[in-house]
Amino acid sequence: MTLGEGKRKVLMIIDEYSSSGSLTVDEDINLKMNDFFDLAQRDVCQHKPILKSTEVQLQRAAGSYQEIDLPQRFKKLYRVWYDDRLITNRVKLRAGKLLLPNLGSGRAVVEYTAHPAPIDANTPEDYEFEVAEDAAACMPYYVAGLQLLVDLVIDYTPPVGLYDRMLAKLDTSLPGSGNGGVVQSFYR
């Protein structure tokens, strides 16, 4: 889902719950939309992490570990493979560096969860959300709930309740982990 598609869905949700039954084009709503989508993607990725990987070519070096810079937006280490063998239990994190055991020349693949890229006022409408499609589908309800929260006439609980139910149905397990996560809503 793109940012523009998400915004259109938010406006349709707001239209559905508006007291007059018609969509009001409101500059205030448009100004807040990007910031609210930034909050939404950060909340959603707490429930269904963004999984990324990077490949590192290693060379034999002096010492028992090779220092590698952490990838941008690194959140948490998931798994590390060296020449297709899992070596996560032998890897250390220290001072913004990944310390890989000195196993000689070879290829390491680092799998990690990541923070989403920030969405700000300059983010283009065709920006593709990094979260999984099923997680992105939840986000317009979160944003609509935030938009409707300040309106004293409109009941914002239906989109928020739907957001919570959609989050609860997400498959929050990471590949190969064998277990799902526990989902708790931002609104509870």
JSON list of C-alpha atoms in Angstrom, two decimals:
[
{"chain": "A", "resi": 1, "resn": "MET", "atom": "CA", "xyz": [0.00, 0.00, 0.00]},
{"chain": "A", "resi": 2, "resn": "THR", "atom": "CA", "xyz": [1.25, 3.49, -0.79]},
{"chain": "A", "resi": 3, "resn": "LEU", "atom": "CA", "xyz": [0.87, 6.59, 1.37]},
{"chain": "A", "resi": 4, "resn": "GLY", "atom": "CA", "xyz": [-1.60, 8.05, -1.15]},
{"chain": "A", "resi": 5, "resn": "GLU", "atom": "CA", "xyz": [-3.74, 4.89, -1.12]},
{"chain": "A", "resi": 6, "resn": "GLY", "atom": "CA", "xyz": [-3.70, 4.92, 2.68]},
{"chain": "A", "resi": 7, "resn": "LYS", "atom": "CA", "xyz": [-4.83, 8.54, 2.77]},
{"chain": "A", "resi": 8, "resn": "ARG", "atom": "CA", "xyz": [-7.74, 7.80, 0.43]},
{"chain": "A", "resi": 9, "resn": "LYS", "atom": "CA", "xyz": [-8.81, 4.92, 2.68]},
{"chain": "A", "resi": 10, "resn": "VAL", "atom": "CA", "xyz": [-8.68, 7.18, 5.75]},
{"chain": "A", "resi": 11, "resn": "LEU", "atom": "CA", "xyz": [-10.92, 9.73, 4.04]},
{"chain": "A", "resi": 12, "resn": "MET", "atom": "CA", "xyz": [-13.41, 6.97, 3.15]},
{"chain": "A", "resi": 13, "resn": "ILE", "atom": "CA", "xyz": [-13.41, 5.76, 6.78]},
{"chain": "A", "resi": 14, "resn": "ILE", "atom": "CA", "xyz": [-13.92, 9.29, 8.10]},
{"chain": "A", "resi": 15, "resn": "ASP", "atom": "CA", "xyz": [-16.71, 9.80, 5.55]},
{"chain": "A", "resi": 16, "resn": "GLU", "atom": "CA", "xyz": [-18.41, 6.61, 6.77]},
{"chain": "A", "resi": 17, "resn": "TYR", "atom": "CA", "xyz": [-18.39, 7.79, 10.39]},
{"chain": "A", "resi": 18, "resn": "SER", "atom": "CA", "xyz": [-19.07, 11.49, 9.83]},
{"chain": "A", "resi": 19, "resn": "SER", "atom": "CA", "xyz": [-22.17, 13.00, 11.39]},
{"chain": "A", "resi": 20, "resn": "SER", "atom": "CA", "xyz": [-23.33, 14.56, 8.12]},
{"chain": "A", "resi": 21, "resn": "GLY", "atom": "CA", "xyz": [-22.65, 11.47, 6.01]},
{"chain": "A", "resi": 22, "resn": "SER", "atom": "CA", "xyz": [-20.53, 13.40, 3.54]},
{"chain": "A", "resi": 23, "resn": "LEU", "atom": "CA", "xyz": [-16.81, 13.87, 3.25]},
{"chain": "A", "resi": 24, "resn": "THR", "atom": "CA", "xyz": [-15.57, 17.25, 4.30]},
{"chain": "A", "resi": 25, "resn": "VAL", "atom": "CA", "xyz": [-12.28, 18.28, 2.77]},
{"chain": "A", "resi": 26, "resn": "ASP", "atom": "CA", "xyz": [-10.42, 19.69, 5.72]},
{"chain": "A", "resi": 27, "resn": "GLU", "atom": "CA", "xyz": [-6.96, 21.24, 5.44]},
{"chain": "A", "resi": 28, "resn": "ASP", "atom": "CA", "xyz": [-6.25, 20.33, 9.08]},
{"chain": "A", "resi": 29, "resn": "ILE", "atom": "CA", "xyz": [-6.86, 16.64, 8.33]},
{"chain": "A", "resi": 30, "resn": "ASN", "atom": "CA", "xyz": [-4.54, 16.78, 5.32]},
{"chain": "A", "resi": 31, "resn": "LEU", "atom": "CA", "xyz": [-1.79, 18.49, 7.33]},
{"chain": "A", "resi": 32, "resn": "LYS", "atom": "CA", "xyz": [-1.83, 15.79, 10.03]},
{"chain": "A", "resi": 33, "resn": "MET", "atom": "CA", "xyz": [-2.13, 12.77, 7.74]},
{"chain": "A", "resi": 34, "resn": "ASN", "atom": "CA", "xyz": [1.61, 12.11, 7.13]},
{"chain": "A", "resi": 35, "resn": "ASP", "atom": "CA", "xyz": [2.47, 12.45, 10.82]},
{"chain": "A", "resi": 36, "resn": "PHE", "atom": "CA", "xyz": [-0.37, 10.10, 11.77]},
{"chain": "A", "resi": 37, "resn": "PHE", "atom": "CA", "xyz": [0.77, 7.53, 9.21]},
{"chain": "A", "resi": 38, "resn": "ASP", "atom": "CA", "xyz": [4.26, 7.75, 10.68]},
{"chain": "A", "resi": 39, "resn": "LEU", "atom": "CA", "xyz": [2.78, 6.95, 14.11]},
{"chain": "A", "resi": 40, "resn": "ALA", "atom": "CA", "xyz": [0.66, 4.17, 12.61]},
{"chain": "A", "resi": 41, "resn": "GLN", "atom": "CA", "xyz": [3.56, 2.40, 10.92]},
{"chain": "A", "resi": 42, "resn": "ARG", "atom": "CA", "xyz": [5.63, 2.61, 14.11]},
{"chain": "A", "resi": 43, "resn": "ASP", "atom": "CA", "xyz": [2.79, 1.09, 16.11]},
{"chain": "A", "resi": 44, "resn": "VAL", "atom": "CA", "xyz": [2.09, -1.66, 13.56]},
{"chain": "A", "resi": 45, "resn": "CYS", "atom": "CA", "xyz": [5.75, -2.68, 13.32]},
{"chain": "A", "resi": 46, "resn": "GLN", "atom": "CA", "xyz": [5.77, -3.21, 17.10]},
{"chain": "A", "resi": 47, "resn": "HIS", "atom": "CA", "xyz": [3.29, -6.02, 16.44]},
{"chain": "A", "resi": 48, "resn": "LYS", "atom": "CA", "xyz": [4.58, -7.29, 13.10]},
{"chain": "A", "resi": 49, "resn": "PRO", "atom": "CA", "xyz": [8.27, -6.43, 12.75]},
{"chain": "A", "resi": 50, "resn": "ILE", "atom": "CA", "xyz": [9.90, -5.32, 9.53]},
{"chain": "A", "resi": 51, "resn": "LEU", "atom": "CA", "xyz": [12.39, -8.06, 8.67]},
{"chain": "A", "resi": 52, "resn": "LYS", "atom": "CA", "xyz": [15.40, -7.07, 6.58]},
{"chain": "A", "resi": 53, "resn": "SER", "atom": "CA", "xyz": [18.70, -8.68, 5.66]},
{"chain": "A", "resi": 54, "resn": "THR", "atom": "CA", "xyz": [22.08, -7.57, 4.45]},
{"chain": "A", "resi": 55, "resn": "GLU", "atom": "CA", "xyz": [24.94, -9.52, 2.98]},
{"chain": "A", "resi": 56, "resn": "VAL", "atom": "CA", "xyz": [28.51, -8.97, 4.16]},
{"chain": "A", "resi": 57, "resn": "GLN", "atom": "CA", "xyz": [31.67, -10.30, 2.50]},
{"chain": "A", "resi": 58, "resn": "LEU", "atom": "CA", "xyz": [34.18, -11.24, 5.18]},
{"chain": "A", "resi": 59, "resn": "GLN", "atom": "CA", "xyz": [37.95, -11.50, 4.88]},
{"chain": "A", "resi": 60, "resn": "ARG", "atom": "CA", "xyz": [40.32, -13.25, 7.25]},
{"chain": "A", "resi": 61, "resn": "ALA", "atom": "CA", "xyz": [41.53, -10.66, 9.74]},
{"chain": "A", "resi": 62, "resn": "ALA", "atom": "CA", "xyz": [43.62, -10.50, 12.92]},
{"chain": "A", "resi": 63, "resn": "GLY", "atom": "CA", "xyz": [41.76, -11.04, 16.17]},
{"chain": "A", "resi": 64, "resn": "SER", "atom": "CA", "xyz": [38.85, -13.23, 17.07]},
{"chain": "A", "resi": 65, "resn": "TYR", "atom": "CA", "xyz": [36.07, -10.94, 15.74]},
{"chain": "A", "resi": 66, "resn": "GLN", "atom": "CA", "xyz": [35.45, -8.77, 12.71]},
{"chain": "A", "resi": 67, "resn": "GLU", "atom": "CA", "xyz": [33.61, -5.48, 13.30]},
{"chain": "A", "resi": 68, "resn": "ILE", "atom": "CA", "xyz": [30.75, -4.65, 10.94]},
{"chain": "A", "resi": 69, "resn": "ASP", "atom": "CA", "xyz": [28.70, -1.43, 11.01]},
{"chain": "A", "resi": 70, "resn": "LEU", "atom": "CA", "xyz": [25.04, -2.00, 11.85]},
{"chain": "A", "resi": 71, "resn": "PRO", "atom": "CA", "xyz": [22.64, -1.39, 8.96]},
{"chain": "A", "resi": 72, "resn": "GLN", "atom": "CA", "xyz": [20.61, 1.83, 8.89]},
{"chain": "A", "resi": 73, "resn": "ARG", "atom": "CA", "xyz": [17.44, 1.74, 11.02]},
{"chain": "A", "resi": 74, "resn": "PHE", "atom": "CA", "xyz": [18.67, -1.47, 12.74]},
{"chain": "A", "resi": 75, "resn": "LYS", "atom": "CA", "xyz": [16.37, -2.37, 15.62]},
{"chain": "A", "resi": 76, "resn": "LYS", "atom": "CA", "xyz": [17.16, -5.91, 16.77]},
{"chain": "A", "resi": 77, "resn": "LEU", "atom": "CA", "xyz": [19.32, -8.79, 15.60]},
{"chain": "A", "resi": 78, "resn": "TYR", "atom": "CA", "xyz": [17.34, -11.78, 14.38]},
{"chain": "A", "resi": 79, "resn": "ARG", "atom": "CA", "xyz": [19.73, -14.31, 12.79]},
{"chain": "A", "resi": 80, "resn": "VAL", "atom": "CA", "xyz": [23.19, -14.43, 11.27]},
{"chain": "A", "resi": 81, "resn": "TRP", "atom": "CA", "xyz": [24.29, -16.98, 8.68]},
{"chain": "A", "resi": 82, "resn": "TYR", "atom": "CA", "xyz": [27.86, -17.69, 7.61]},
{"chain": "A", "resi": 83, "resn": "ASP", "atom": "CA", "xyz": [28.24, -19.74, 4.44]},
{"chain": "A", "resi": 84, "resn": "ASP", "atom": "CA", "xyz": [24.67, -21.02, 4.97]},
{"chain": "A", "resi": 85, "resn": "ARG", "atom": "CA", "xyz": [25.28, -22.07, 8.61]},
{"chain": "A", "resi": 86, "resn": "LEU", "atom": "CA", "xyz": [23.42, -20.38, 11.44]},
{"chain": "A", "resi": 87, "resn": "ILE", "atom": "CA", "xyz": [25.94, -18.63, 13.76]},
{"chain": "A", "resi": 88, "resn": "THR", "atom": "CA", "xyz": [23.71, -16.19, 15.67]},
{"chain": "A", "resi": 89, "resn": "ASN", "atom": "CA", "xyz": [24.79, -17.53, 19.07]},
{"chain": "A", "resi": 90, "resn": "ARG", "atom": "CA", "xyz": [28.42, -16.61, 18.26]},
{"chain": "A", "resi": 91, "resn": "VAL", "atom": "CA", "xyz": [27.70, -12.98, 17.28]},
{"chain": "A", "resi": 92, "resn": "LYS", "atom": "CA", "xyz": [27.99, -9.98, 19.61]},
{"chain": "A", "resi": 93, "resn": "LEU", "atom": "CA", "xyz": [26.68, -6.42, 19.48]},
{"chain": "A", "resi": 94, "resn": "ARG", "atom": "CA", "xyz": [28.85, -3.66, 20.94]},
{"chain": "A", "resi": 95, "resn": "ALA", "atom": "CA", "xyz": [28.88, 0.13, 20.56]},
{"chain": "A", "resi": 96, "resn": "GLY", "atom": "CA", "xyz": [26.88, 0.21, 17.32]},
{"chain": "A", "resi": 97, "resn": "LYS", "atom": "CA", "xyz": [28.93, -2.57, 15.76]},
{"chain": "A", "resi": 98, "resn": "LEU", "atom": "CA", "xyz": [28.17, -6.17, 14.94]},
{"chain": "A", "resi": 99, "resn": "LEU", "atom": "CA", "xyz": [31.04, -8.43, 16.00]},
{"chain": "A", "resi": 100, "resn": "LEU", "atom": "CA", "xyz": [31.21, -11.53, 13.80]},
{"chain": "A", "resi": 101, "resn": "PRO", "atom": "CA", "xyz": [33.51, -14.39, 14.73]},
{"chain": "A", "resi": 102, "resn": "ASN", "atom": "CA", "xyz": [36.62, -14.49, 12.58]},
{"chain": "A", "resi": 103, "resn": "LEU", "atom": "CA", "xyz": [35.82, -17.59, 10.56]},
{"chain": "A", "resi": 104, "resn": "GLY", "atom": "CA", "xyz": [37.88, -16.57, 7.56]},
{"chain": "A", "resi": 105, "resn": "SER", "atom": "CA", "xyz": [36.80, -15.40, 4.15]},
{"chain": "A", "resi": 106, "resn": "GLY", "atom": "CA", "xyz": [33.18, -15.99, 3.30]},
{"chain": "A", "resi": 107, "resn": "ARG", "atom": "CA", "xyz": [29.71, -14.55, 3.04]},
{"chain": "A", "resi": 108, "resn": "ALA", "atom": "CA", "xyz": [27.60, -13.61, 6.07]},
{"chain": "A", "resi": 109, "resn": "VAL", "atom": "CA", "xyz": [23.92, -12.77, 5.89]},
{"chain": "A", "resi": 110, "resn": "VAL", "atom": "CA", "xyz": [22.61, -10.67, 8.76]},
{"chain": "A", "resi": 111, "resn": "GLU", "atom": "CA", "xyz": [18.83, -10.79, 9.32]},
{"chain": "A", "resi": 112, "resn": "TYR", "atom": "CA", "xyz": [17.42, -8.10, 11.58]},
{"chain": "A", "resi": 113, "resn": "THR", "atom": "CA", "xyz": [14.27, -6.22, 12.43]},
{"chain": "A", "resi": 114, "resn": "ALA", "atom": "CA", "xyz": [14.26, -2.58, 11.39]},
{"chain": "A", "resi": 115, "resn": "HIS", "atom": "CA", "xyz": [12.64, 0.68, 12.35]},
{"chain": "A", "resi": 116, "resn": "PRO", "atom": "CA", "xyz": [10.48, 2.00, 9.50]},
{"chain": "A", "resi": 117, "resn": "ALA", "atom": "CA", "xyz": [11.68, 4.94, 7.42]},
{"chain": "A", "resi": 118, "resn": "PRO", "atom": "CA", "xyz": [10.19, 8.16, 8.77]},
{"chain": "A", "resi": 119, "resn": "ILE", "atom": "CA", "xyz": [7.16, 9.65, 7.04]},
{"chain": "A", "resi": 120, "resn": "ASP", "atom": "CA", "xyz": [7.15, 13.44, 7.11]},
{"chain": "A", "resi": 121, "resn": "ALA", "atom": "CA", "xyz": [5.57, 16.34, 5.24]},
{"chain": "A", "resi": 122, "resn": "ASN", "atom": "CA", "xyz": [7.90, 15.74, 2.27]},
{"chain": "A", "resi": 123, "resn": "THR", "atom": "CA", "xyz": [7.15, 12.03, 1.85]},
{"chain": "A", "resi": 124, "resn": "PRO", "atom": "CA", "xyz": [5.70, 11.46, -1.64]},
{"chain": "A", "resi": 125, "resn": "GLU", "atom": "CA", "xyz": [2.25, 9.97, -2.19]},
{"chain": "A", "resi": 126, "resn": "ASP", "atom": "CA", "xyz": [3.79, 6.96, -3.98]},
{"chain": "A", "resi": 127, "resn": "TYR", "atom": "CA", "xyz": [5.87, 6.00, -0.92]},
{"chain": "A", "resi": 128, "resn": "GLU", "atom": "CA", "xyz": [5.37, 2.25, -0.35]},
{"chain": "A", "resi": 129, "resn": "PHE", "atom": "CA", "xyz": [4.98, 1.31, 3.33]},
{"chain": "A", "resi": 130, "resn": "GLU", "atom": "CA", "xyz": [7.71, -1.06, 4.55]},
{"chain": "A", "resi": 131, "resn": "VAL", "atom": "CA", "xyz": [5.39, -3.04, 6.78]},
{"chain": "A", "resi": 132, "resn": "ALA", "atom": "CA", "xyz": [3.76, -6.20, 5.40]},
{"chain": "A", "resi": 133, "resn": "GLU", "atom": "CA", "xyz": [0.54, -5.74, 3.35]},
{"chain": "A", "resi": 134, "resn": "ASP", "atom": "CA", "xyz": [-1.70, -7.20, 6.08]},
{"chain": "A", "resi": 135, "resn": "ALA", "atom": "CA", "xyz": [-0.14, -4.82, 8.62]},
{"chain": "A", "resi": 136, "resn": "ALA", "atom": "CA", "xyz": [-0.44, -1.85, 6.24]},
{"chain": "A", "resi": 137, "resn": "ALA", "atom": "CA", "xyz": [-4.17, -2.63, 5.84]},
{"chain": "A", "resi": 138, "resn": "CYS", "atom": "CA", "xyz": [-4.61, -1.85, 9.57]},
{"chain": "A", "resi": 139, "resn": "MET", "atom": "CA", "xyz": [-3.00, 1.57, 9.39]},
{"chain": "A", "resi": 140, "resn": "PRO", "atom": "CA", "xyz": [-5.86, 3.63, 7.85]},
{"chain": "A", "resi": 141, "resn": "TYR", "atom": "CA", "xyz": [-8.10, 2.66, 10.81]},
{"chain": "A", "resi": 142, "resn": "TYR", "atom": "CA", "xyz": [-5.44, 3.85, 13.25]},
{"chain": "A", "resi": 143, "resn": "VAL", "atom": "CA", "xyz": [-5.08, 7.15, 11.37]},
{"chain": "A", "resi": 144, "resn": "ALA", "atom": "CA", "xyz": [-8.86, 7.62, 11.08]},
{"chain": "A", "resi": 145, "resn": "GLY", "atom": "CA", "xyz": [-9.20, 6.98, 14.82]},
{"chain": "A", "resi": 146, "resn": "LEU", "atom": "CA", "xyz": [-6.61, 9.69, 15.54]},
{"chain": "A", "resi": 147, "resn": "GLN", "atom": "CA", "xyz": [-8.35, 12.09, 13.14]},
{"chain": "A", "resi": 148, "resn": "LEU", "atom": "CA", "xyz": [-11.78, 11.45, 14.69]},
{"chain": "A", "resi": 149, "resn": "LEU", "atom": "CA", "xyz": [-10.53, 11.48, 18.29]},
{"chain": "A", "resi": 150, "resn": "VAL", "atom": "CA", "xyz": [-10.70, 15.28, 18.56]},
{"chain": "A", "resi": 151, "resn": "ASP", "atom": "CA", "xyz": [-14.19, 15.58, 17.03]},
{"chain": "A", "resi": 152, "resn": "LEU", "atom": "CA", "xyz": [-16.69, 15.71, 19.89]},
{"chain": "A", "resi": 153, "resn": "VAL", "atom": "CA", "xyz": [-19.63, 14.77, 17.64]},
{"chain": "A", "resi": 154, "resn": "ILE", "atom": "CA", "xyz": [-18.19, 11.64, 16.01]},
{"chain": "A", "resi": 155, "resn": "ASP", "atom": "CA", "xyz": [-17.68, 8.35, 17.80]},
{"chain": "A", "resi": 156, "resn": "TYR", "atom": "CA", "xyz": [-14.09, 7.32, 17.02]},
{"chain": "A", "resi": 157, "resn": "THR", "atom": "CA", "xyz": [-14.36, 3.89, 18.69]},
{"chain": "A", "resi": 158, "resn": "PRO", "atom": "CA", "xyz": [-15.55, 1.88, 15.64]},
{"chain": "A", "resi": 159, "resn": "PRO", "atom": "CA", "xyz": [-12.36, 2.42, 13.56]},
{"chain": "A", "resi": 160, "resn": "VAL", "atom": "CA", "xyz": [-10.20, 1.99, 16.66]},
{"chain": "A", "resi": 161, "resn": "GLY", "atom": "CA", "xyz": [-11.99, -1.25, 17.55]},
{"chain": "A", "resi": 162, "resn": "LEU", "atom": "CA", "xyz": [-11.53, -2.53, 14.01]},
{"chain": "A", "resi": 163, "resn": "TYR", "atom": "CA", "xyz": [-7.84, -1.59, 14.14]},
{"chain": "A", "resi": 164, "resn": "ASP", "atom": "CA", "xyz": [-7.45, -3.60, 17.36]},
{"chain": "A", "resi": 165, "resn": "ARG", "atom": "CA", "xyz": [-9.23, -6.64, 15.88]},
{"chain": "A", "resi": 166, "resn": "MET", "atom": "CA", "xyz": [-7.14, -6.49, 12.71]},
{"chain": "A", "resi": 167, "resn": "LEU", "atom": "CA", "xyz": [-3.92, -6.31, 14.76]},
{"chain": "A", "resi": 168, "resn": "ALA", "atom": "CA", "xyz": [-4.99, -9.31, 16.81]},
{"chain": "A", "resi": 169, "resn": "LYS", "atom": "CA", "xyz": [-5.37, -11.38, 13.63]},
{"chain": "A", "resi": 170, "resn": "LEU", "atom": "CA", "xyz": [-1.89, -10.56, 12.25]},
{"chain": "A", "resi": 171, "resn": "ASP", "atom": "CA", "xyz": [0.62, -13.38, 12.00]},
{"chain": "A", "resi": 172, "resn": "THR", "atom": "CA", "xyz": [3.35, -11.82, 14.13]},
{"chain": "A", "resi": 173, "resn": "SER", "atom": "CA", "xyz": [5.84, -14.67, 13.97]},
{"chain": "A", "resi": 174, "resn": "LEU", "atom": "CA", "xyz": [9.13, -14.24, 12.18]},
{"chain": "A", "resi": 175, "resn": "PRO", "atom": "CA", "xyz": [10.18, -16.88, 9.63]},
{"chain": "A", "resi": 176, "resn": "GLY", "atom": "CA", "xyz": [11.79, -19.86, 11.35]},
{"chain": "A", "resi": 177, "resn": "SER", "atom": "CA", "xyz": [10.98, -18.62, 14.85]},
{"chain": "A", "resi": 178, "resn": "GLY", "atom": "CA", "xyz": [8.14, -21.07, 15.47]},
{"chain": "A", "resi": 179, "resn": "ASN", "atom": "CA", "xyz": [6.14, -18.75, 17.70]},
{"chain": "A", "resi": 180, "resn": "GLY", "atom": "CA", "xyz": [3.78, -15.83, 17.38]},
{"chain": "A", "resi": 181, "resn": "GLY", "atom": "CA", "xyz": [3.84, -12.60, 19.30]},
{"chain": "A", "resi": 182, "resn": "VAL", "atom": "CA", "xyz": [1.38, -11.12, 21.75]},
{"chain": "A", "resi": 183, "resn": "VAL", "atom": "CA", "xyz": [-0.53, -8.15, 20.39]},
{"chain": "A", "resi": 184, "resn": "GLN", "atom": "CA", "xyz": [-1.51, -5.23, 22.59]},
{"chain": "A", "resi": 185, "resn": "SER", "atom": "CA", "xyz": [-3.17, -2.14, 21.22]},
{"chain": "A", "resi": 186, "resn": "PHE", "atom": "CA", "xyz": [-1.87, 1.41, 21.46]},
{"chain": "A", "resi": 187, "resn": "TYR", "atom": "CA", "xyz": [-5.39, 2.43, 22.52]},
{"chain": "A", "resi": 188, "resn": "ARG", "atom": "CA", "xyz": [-5.76, 0.14, 25.54]}
]
